[in-house]
Amino acid sequence: MHQPRKLKAGALLSVVGIATIMALLLGLMLLLLRYNRNETSLLLRKLKLERNLESGTSLLLSQVYAEKTSEEELIDLFKEETDSISLQHYPWGLYEIAIIKSFEGIDTLKKVFLKGNAIQYDKAYALYLKDDDRPLSISGKSVIRGTAYLPPAGIRKAYIEDKAYEGDTTVYGDIKNSEKKLPALNTALIEQIKLLNYDSLKNRSDSVLSFYTLKDSVNRSFYQKPLILSSEDSISLENLSLKGAVVVVSKRVIYLPSSAQIEHAIFIAPKIKIAKDFKGTLQAFAQDSILVEENVELPYPSALGLIERRTENSVQEFTPEIAIHKDAKIHGVVFSVAATSATDFMNRIRMEPGSEIHGEVYADGMLELKGSVFGSVTCQRFVLQTPSSLYDNFLLDAVIDYTKRSRHYLESALLQTAGKGGIVKWLH
């Protein structure tokens, strides 16, 4: 008989070792499979949330949703209780803040953007000059390029200040007749901005602080309620940084020196002064005056607005004015709104030589244009002050060129002709 063969102890240990390694490998494979399954599930959920964010963005940009209130709204996109989003929008100067949140369980994605309006090219123009039964005179190196709405009295070449008109034609574009009133403003938006003043905000208890309690710079997320900094006295932002959802309100004067760092904040005061060499994105609304000194740069989307508050019977001691000095560049909107229909003491927007506005100018009063507007101009009347005389409805060495406005430019809701919603800028 054959004796059973004995295995060596070393062989048994090898078998046990191999079995252990195989078990570990199998365990690792199962763990990796589970990890990949979880990662795939997370990726699919993230893609779903991102898709829902896009749907929410489309809803916020739609004209139907624009007419809804600013209260937060929860929406079940596909009525299956698995695709939930929340939408919210609220005014931010001439624009709107739009917030979208997409969530499932504890997983949440969110976005916030500044909302503007797409340009309706069939209604676009370079110049709209109100019909005051007088022609527009043009001289020197002036250029009007794009569709021009002019008084039926027309446009003529002129020789003033020893300069004749140098162009081949008076308007490089179509000429149409203007009316005896300007294109209508969004009055609801103007009334909304008027409510942002010291007297109406001082009694609010939420998110309102005295400016002089501010000890450091502020970076306020647009997911939070806007922070309002108010003062009964004049305000200077020397060496301060204000970014995000911040509103600064003064009962007197706001001074913005070149050392201030500003991004998307709003400023409200009777008088606002933006000092030489300042650079920052902002919206500023004043009742009496806005002064923009030399070499200031306000990137897109910035806005300067003069909104008068006087009554028909009030005595006016000065001309409400936005003054834009040499080499200042503003990307966005500059506008004035008259408090009354009186024409004997009109407000004024004044642009000095070398100044540029890339966007829109709406002057519900006089416009003294010695610089360049790369976009559109709407005004009651042009004036031209020279050392020797004051000219009415004259342009000298002025440029209005609609073709040089950026194709990425979106309009504000200032005019009632604003088109469908568009994303001006992602904020977070």
JSON list of C-alpha atoms in Angstrom, two decimals, residues 130-254:
[
{"chain": "A", "resi": 130, "resn": "LYS", "atom": "CA", "xyz": [-36.07, 115.29, -28.90]},
{"chain": "A", "resi": 131, "resn": "ASP", "atom": "CA", "xyz": [-37.97, 117.40, -31.42]},
{"chain": "A", "resi": 132, "resn": "ASP", "atom": "CA", "xyz": [-37.81, 120.99, -30.15]},
{"chain": "A", "resi": 133, "resn": "ASP", "atom": "CA", "xyz": [-38.53, 122.53, -33.54]},
{"chain": "A", "resi": 134, "resn": "ARG", "atom": "CA", "xyz": [-34.88, 123.33, -34.13]},
{"chain": "A", "resi": 135, "resn": "PRO", "atom": "CA", "xyz": [-32.18, 121.57, -36.16]},
{"chain": "A", "resi": 136, "resn": "LEU", "atom": "CA", "xyz": [-29.00, 119.93, -34.92]},
{"chain": "A", "resi": 137, "resn": "SER", "atom": "CA", "xyz": [-25.78, 121.63, -36.06]},
{"chain": "A", "resi": 138, "resn": "ILE", "atom": "CA", "xyz": [-22.58, 119.64, -36.41]},
{"chain": "A", "resi": 139, "resn": "SER", "atom": "CA", "xyz": [-19.01, 120.89, -36.76]},
{"chain": "A", "resi": 140, "resn": "GLY", "atom": "CA", "xyz": [-15.34, 119.94, -36.56]},
{"chain": "A", "resi": 141, "resn": "LYS", "atom": "CA", "xyz": [-14.40, 116.26, -36.25]},
{"chain": "A", "resi": 142, "resn": "SER", "atom": "CA", "xyz": [-17.84, 115.21, -34.97]},
{"chain": "A", "resi": 143, "resn": "VAL", "atom": "CA", "xyz": [-19.13, 111.76, -35.94]},
{"chain": "A", "resi": 144, "resn": "ILE", "atom": "CA", "xyz": [-22.62, 110.27, -35.68]},
{"chain": "A", "resi": 145, "resn": "ARG", "atom": "CA", "xyz": [-22.55, 106.61, -36.71]},
{"chain": "A", "resi": 146, "resn": "GLY", "atom": "CA", "xyz": [-25.71, 104.51, -36.55]},
{"chain": "A", "resi": 147, "resn": "THR", "atom": "CA", "xyz": [-29.43, 105.22, -36.80]},
{"chain": "A", "resi": 148, "resn": "ALA", "atom": "CA", "xyz": [-30.26, 108.80, -35.72]},
{"chain": "A", "resi": 149, "resn": "TYR", "atom": "CA", "xyz": [-33.68, 110.05, -34.62]},
{"chain": "A", "resi": 150, "resn": "LEU", "atom": "CA", "xyz": [-33.58, 113.79, -35.27]},
{"chain": "A", "resi": 151, "resn": "PRO", "atom": "CA", "xyz": [-36.10, 116.68, -35.25]},
{"chain": "A", "resi": 152, "resn": "PRO", "atom": "CA", "xyz": [-37.91, 117.15, -38.57]},
{"chain": "A", "resi": 153, "resn": "ALA", "atom": "CA", "xyz": [-35.90, 120.41, -38.85]},
{"chain": "A", "resi": 154, "resn": "GLY", "atom": "CA", "xyz": [-33.00, 118.10, -39.65]},
{"chain": "A", "resi": 155, "resn": "ILE", "atom": "CA", "xyz": [-29.24, 118.36, -39.28]},
{"chain": "A", "resi": 156, "resn": "ARG", "atom": "CA", "xyz": [-26.86, 120.84, -40.86]},
{"chain": "A", "resi": 157, "resn": "LYS", "atom": "CA", "xyz": [-23.14, 121.40, -41.18]},
{"chain": "A", "resi": 158, "resn": "ALA", "atom": "CA", "xyz": [-21.84, 124.42, -39.28]},
{"chain": "A", "resi": 159, "resn": "TYR", "atom": "CA", "xyz": [-18.73, 126.55, -39.01]},
{"chain": "A", "resi": 160, "resn": "ILE", "atom": "CA", "xyz": [-18.01, 127.58, -35.39]},
{"chain": "A", "resi": 161, "resn": "GLU", "atom": "CA", "xyz": [-14.89, 128.33, -33.34]},
{"chain": "A", "resi": 162, "resn": "ASP", "atom": "CA", "xyz": [-12.89, 128.49, -36.59]},
{"chain": "A", "resi": 163, "resn": "LYS", "atom": "CA", "xyz": [-13.82, 124.90, -37.44]},
{"chain": "A", "resi": 164, "resn": "ALA", "atom": "CA", "xyz": [-15.85, 123.52, -40.33]},
{"chain": "A", "resi": 165, "resn": "TYR", "atom": "CA", "xyz": [-17.43, 120.06, -40.39]},
{"chain": "A", "resi": 166, "resn": "GLU", "atom": "CA", "xyz": [-14.88, 117.54, -41.70]},
{"chain": "A", "resi": 167, "resn": "GLY", "atom": "CA", "xyz": [-17.13, 114.55, -42.45]},
{"chain": "A", "resi": 168, "resn": "ASP", "atom": "CA", "xyz": [-18.40, 113.33, -45.80]},
{"chain": "A", "resi": 169, "resn": "THR", "atom": "CA", "xyz": [-21.99, 113.12, -44.57]},
{"chain": "A", "resi": 170, "resn": "THR", "atom": "CA", "xyz": [-23.76, 114.38, -41.45]},
{"chain": "A", "resi": 171, "resn": "VAL", "atom": "CA", "xyz": [-24.96, 110.95, -40.26]},
{"chain": "A", "resi": 172, "resn": "TYR", "atom": "CA", "xyz": [-23.34, 107.61, -41.13]},
{"chain": "A", "resi": 173, "resn": "GLY", "atom": "CA", "xyz": [-26.60, 105.71, -40.91]},
{"chain": "A", "resi": 174, "resn": "ASP", "atom": "CA", "xyz": [-30.36, 106.04, -41.29]},
{"chain": "A", "resi": 175, "resn": "ILE", "atom": "CA", "xyz": [-32.11, 109.28, -40.26]},
{"chain": "A", "resi": 176, "resn": "LYS", "atom": "CA", "xyz": [-35.61, 109.12, -38.78]},
{"chain": "A", "resi": 177, "resn": "ASN", "atom": "CA", "xyz": [-37.90, 111.72, -37.26]},
{"chain": "A", "resi": 178, "resn": "SER", "atom": "CA", "xyz": [-37.92, 112.06, -33.48]},
{"chain": "A", "resi": 179, "resn": "GLU", "atom": "CA", "xyz": [-40.96, 113.01, -31.39]},
{"chain": "A", "resi": 180, "resn": "LYS", "atom": "CA", "xyz": [-41.61, 115.83, -28.96]},
{"chain": "A", "resi": 181, "resn": "LYS", "atom": "CA", "xyz": [-40.88, 113.56, -26.03]},
{"chain": "A", "resi": 182, "resn": "LEU", "atom": "CA", "xyz": [-38.06, 111.17, -25.23]},
{"chain": "A", "resi": 183, "resn": "PRO", "atom": "CA", "xyz": [-38.42, 107.36, -25.17]},
{"chain": "A", "resi": 184, "resn": "ALA", "atom": "CA", "xyz": [-40.14, 106.50, -21.90]},
{"chain": "A", "resi": 185, "resn": "LEU", "atom": "CA", "xyz": [-38.15, 105.56, -18.82]},
{"chain": "A", "resi": 186, "resn": "ASN", "atom": "CA", "xyz": [-39.02, 102.68, -16.53]},
{"chain": "A", "resi": 187, "resn": "THR", "atom": "CA", "xyz": [-40.78, 104.81, -13.90]},
{"chain": "A", "resi": 188, "resn": "ALA", "atom": "CA", "xyz": [-41.17, 101.89, -11.48]},
{"chain": "A", "resi": 189, "resn": "LEU", "atom": "CA", "xyz": [-37.39, 101.43, -11.50]},
{"chain": "A", "resi": 190, "resn": "ILE", "atom": "CA", "xyz": [-36.80, 105.17, -10.92]},
{"chain": "A", "resi": 191, "resn": "GLU", "atom": "CA", "xyz": [-39.26, 105.22, -8.00]},
{"chain": "A", "resi": 192, "resn": "GLN", "atom": "CA", "xyz": [-37.51, 102.18, -6.56]},
{"chain": "A", "resi": 193, "resn": "ILE", "atom": "CA", "xyz": [-34.14, 103.99, -6.64]},
{"chain": "A", "resi": 194, "resn": "LYS", "atom": "CA", "xyz": [-35.69, 107.08, -5.05]},
{"chain": "A", "resi": 195, "resn": "LEU", "atom": "CA", "xyz": [-36.58, 104.96, -2.01]},
{"chain": "A", "resi": 196, "resn": "LEU", "atom": "CA", "xyz": [-32.87, 104.35, -1.44]},
{"chain": "A", "resi": 197, "resn": "ASN", "atom": "CA", "xyz": [-32.26, 107.52, 0.55]},
{"chain": "A", "resi": 198, "resn": "TYR", "atom": "CA", "xyz": [-31.18, 108.34, 4.08]},
{"chain": "A", "resi": 199, "resn": "ASP", "atom": "CA", "xyz": [-34.61, 109.35, 5.39]},
{"chain": "A", "resi": 200, "resn": "SER", "atom": "CA", "xyz": [-36.39, 106.22, 4.16]},
{"chain": "A", "resi": 201, "resn": "LEU", "atom": "CA", "xyz": [-33.63, 103.81, 5.24]},
{"chain": "A", "resi": 202, "resn": "LYS", "atom": "CA", "xyz": [-32.65, 105.22, 8.64]},
{"chain": "A", "resi": 203, "resn": "ASN", "atom": "CA", "xyz": [-35.56, 103.61, 10.50]},
{"chain": "A", "resi": 204, "resn": "ARG", "atom": "CA", "xyz": [-35.04, 100.15, 9.11]},
{"chain": "A", "resi": 205, "resn": "SER", "atom": "CA", "xyz": [-33.79, 97.71, 11.72]},
{"chain": "A", "resi": 206, "resn": "ASP", "atom": "CA", "xyz": [-32.54, 94.97, 9.41]},
{"chain": "A", "resi": 207, "resn": "SER", "atom": "CA", "xyz": [-29.05, 95.05, 7.91]},
{"chain": "A", "resi": 208, "resn": "VAL", "atom": "CA", "xyz": [-28.61, 98.81, 8.52]},
{"chain": "A", "resi": 209, "resn": "LEU", "atom": "CA", "xyz": [-25.48, 100.04, 10.30]},
{"chain": "A", "resi": 210, "resn": "SER", "atom": "CA", "xyz": [-24.00, 103.44, 10.90]},
{"chain": "A", "resi": 211, "resn": "PHE", "atom": "CA", "xyz": [-21.10, 103.93, 8.51]},
{"chain": "A", "resi": 212, "resn": "TYR", "atom": "CA", "xyz": [-18.88, 105.01, 11.40]},
{"chain": "A", "resi": 213, "resn": "THR", "atom": "CA", "xyz": [-19.26, 101.65, 13.15]},
{"chain": "A", "resi": 214, "resn": "LEU", "atom": "CA", "xyz": [-17.38, 100.15, 10.21]},
{"chain": "A", "resi": 215, "resn": "LYS", "atom": "CA", "xyz": [-13.91, 99.22, 11.42]},
{"chain": "A", "resi": 216, "resn": "ASP", "atom": "CA", "xyz": [-12.66, 97.27, 8.44]},
{"chain": "A", "resi": 217, "resn": "SER", "atom": "CA", "xyz": [-13.34, 96.43, 4.85]},
{"chain": "A", "resi": 218, "resn": "VAL", "atom": "CA", "xyz": [-16.49, 94.53, 3.81]},
{"chain": "A", "resi": 219, "resn": "ASN", "atom": "CA", "xyz": [-16.98, 91.65, 1.41]},
{"chain": "A", "resi": 220, "resn": "ARG", "atom": "CA", "xyz": [-20.69, 90.87, 1.48]},
{"chain": "A", "resi": 221, "resn": "SER", "atom": "CA", "xyz": [-22.01, 87.85, -0.43]},
{"chain": "A", "resi": 222, "resn": "PHE", "atom": "CA", "xyz": [-25.04, 88.39, -2.65]},
{"chain": "A", "resi": 223, "resn": "TYR", "atom": "CA", "xyz": [-26.52, 85.27, -1.06]},
{"chain": "A", "resi": 224, "resn": "GLN", "atom": "CA", "xyz": [-26.95, 87.43, 2.06]},
{"chain": "A", "resi": 225, "resn": "LYS", "atom": "CA", "xyz": [-29.29, 90.35, 2.62]},
{"chain": "A", "resi": 226, "resn": "PRO", "atom": "CA", "xyz": [-27.59, 93.56, 1.40]},
{"chain": "A", "resi": 227, "resn": "LEU", "atom": "CA", "xyz": [-25.70, 95.48, 4.08]},
{"chain": "A", "resi": 228, "resn": "ILE", "atom": "CA", "xyz": [-26.71, 99.16, 4.29]},
{"chain": "A", "resi": 229, "resn": "LEU", "atom": "CA", "xyz": [-24.18, 101.63, 5.70]},
{"chain": "A", "resi": 230, "resn": "SER", "atom": "CA", "xyz": [-25.74, 105.02, 6.43]},
{"chain": "A", "resi": 231, "resn": "SER", "atom": "CA", "xyz": [-24.63, 108.38, 7.78]},
{"chain": "A", "resi": 232, "resn": "GLU", "atom": "CA", "xyz": [-26.21, 111.76, 8.38]},
{"chain": "A", "resi": 233, "resn": "ASP", "atom": "CA", "xyz": [-22.81, 113.34, 7.72]},
{"chain": "A", "resi": 234, "resn": "SER", "atom": "CA", "xyz": [-20.45, 113.24, 4.75]},
{"chain": "A", "resi": 235, "resn": "ILE", "atom": "CA", "xyz": [-18.65, 109.96, 4.04]},
{"chain": "A", "resi": 236, "resn": "SER", "atom": "CA", "xyz": [-15.10, 109.35, 2.80]},
{"chain": "A", "resi": 237, "resn": "LEU", "atom": "CA", "xyz": [-13.99, 105.84, 1.83]},
{"chain": "A", "resi": 238, "resn": "GLU", "atom": "CA", "xyz": [-10.27, 106.49, 2.24]},
{"chain": "A", "resi": 239, "resn": "ASN", "atom": "CA", "xyz": [-8.36, 103.16, 2.14]},
{"chain": "A", "resi": 240, "resn": "LEU", "atom": "CA", "xyz": [-11.56, 101.10, 2.44]},
{"chain": "A", "resi": 241, "resn": "SER", "atom": "CA", "xyz": [-12.63, 98.08, 0.42]},
{"chain": "A", "resi": 242, "resn": "LEU", "atom": "CA", "xyz": [-16.34, 97.46, -0.16]},
{"chain": "A", "resi": 243, "resn": "LYS", "atom": "CA", "xyz": [-17.30, 94.49, -2.28]},
{"chain": "A", "resi": 244, "resn": "GLY", "atom": "CA", "xyz": [-20.56, 92.75, -3.02]},
{"chain": "A", "resi": 245, "resn": "ALA", "atom": "CA", "xyz": [-24.00, 93.45, -1.57]},
{"chain": "A", "resi": 246, "resn": "VAL", "atom": "CA", "xyz": [-23.25, 96.79, 0.09]},
{"chain": "A", "resi": 247, "resn": "VAL", "atom": "CA", "xyz": [-25.26, 100.03, -0.10]},
{"chain": "A", "resi": 248, "resn": "VAL", "atom": "CA", "xyz": [-23.73, 103.28, 1.24]},
{"chain": "A", "resi": 249, "resn": "VAL", "atom": "CA", "xyz": [-26.14, 106.14, 1.97]},
{"chain": "A", "resi": 250, "resn": "SER", "atom": "CA", "xyz": [-25.27, 109.66, 3.09]},
{"chain": "A", "resi": 251, "resn": "LYS", "atom": "CA", "xyz": [-27.50, 112.65, 3.74]},
{"chain": "A", "resi": 252, "resn": "ARG", "atom": "CA", "xyz": [-24.74, 114.95, 2.45]},
{"chain": "A", "resi": 253, "resn": "VAL", "atom": "CA", "xyz": [-21.70, 113.91, 0.38]},
{"chain": "A", "resi": 254, "resn": "ILE", "atom": "CA", "xyz": [-19.94, 110.65, -0.52]}
]
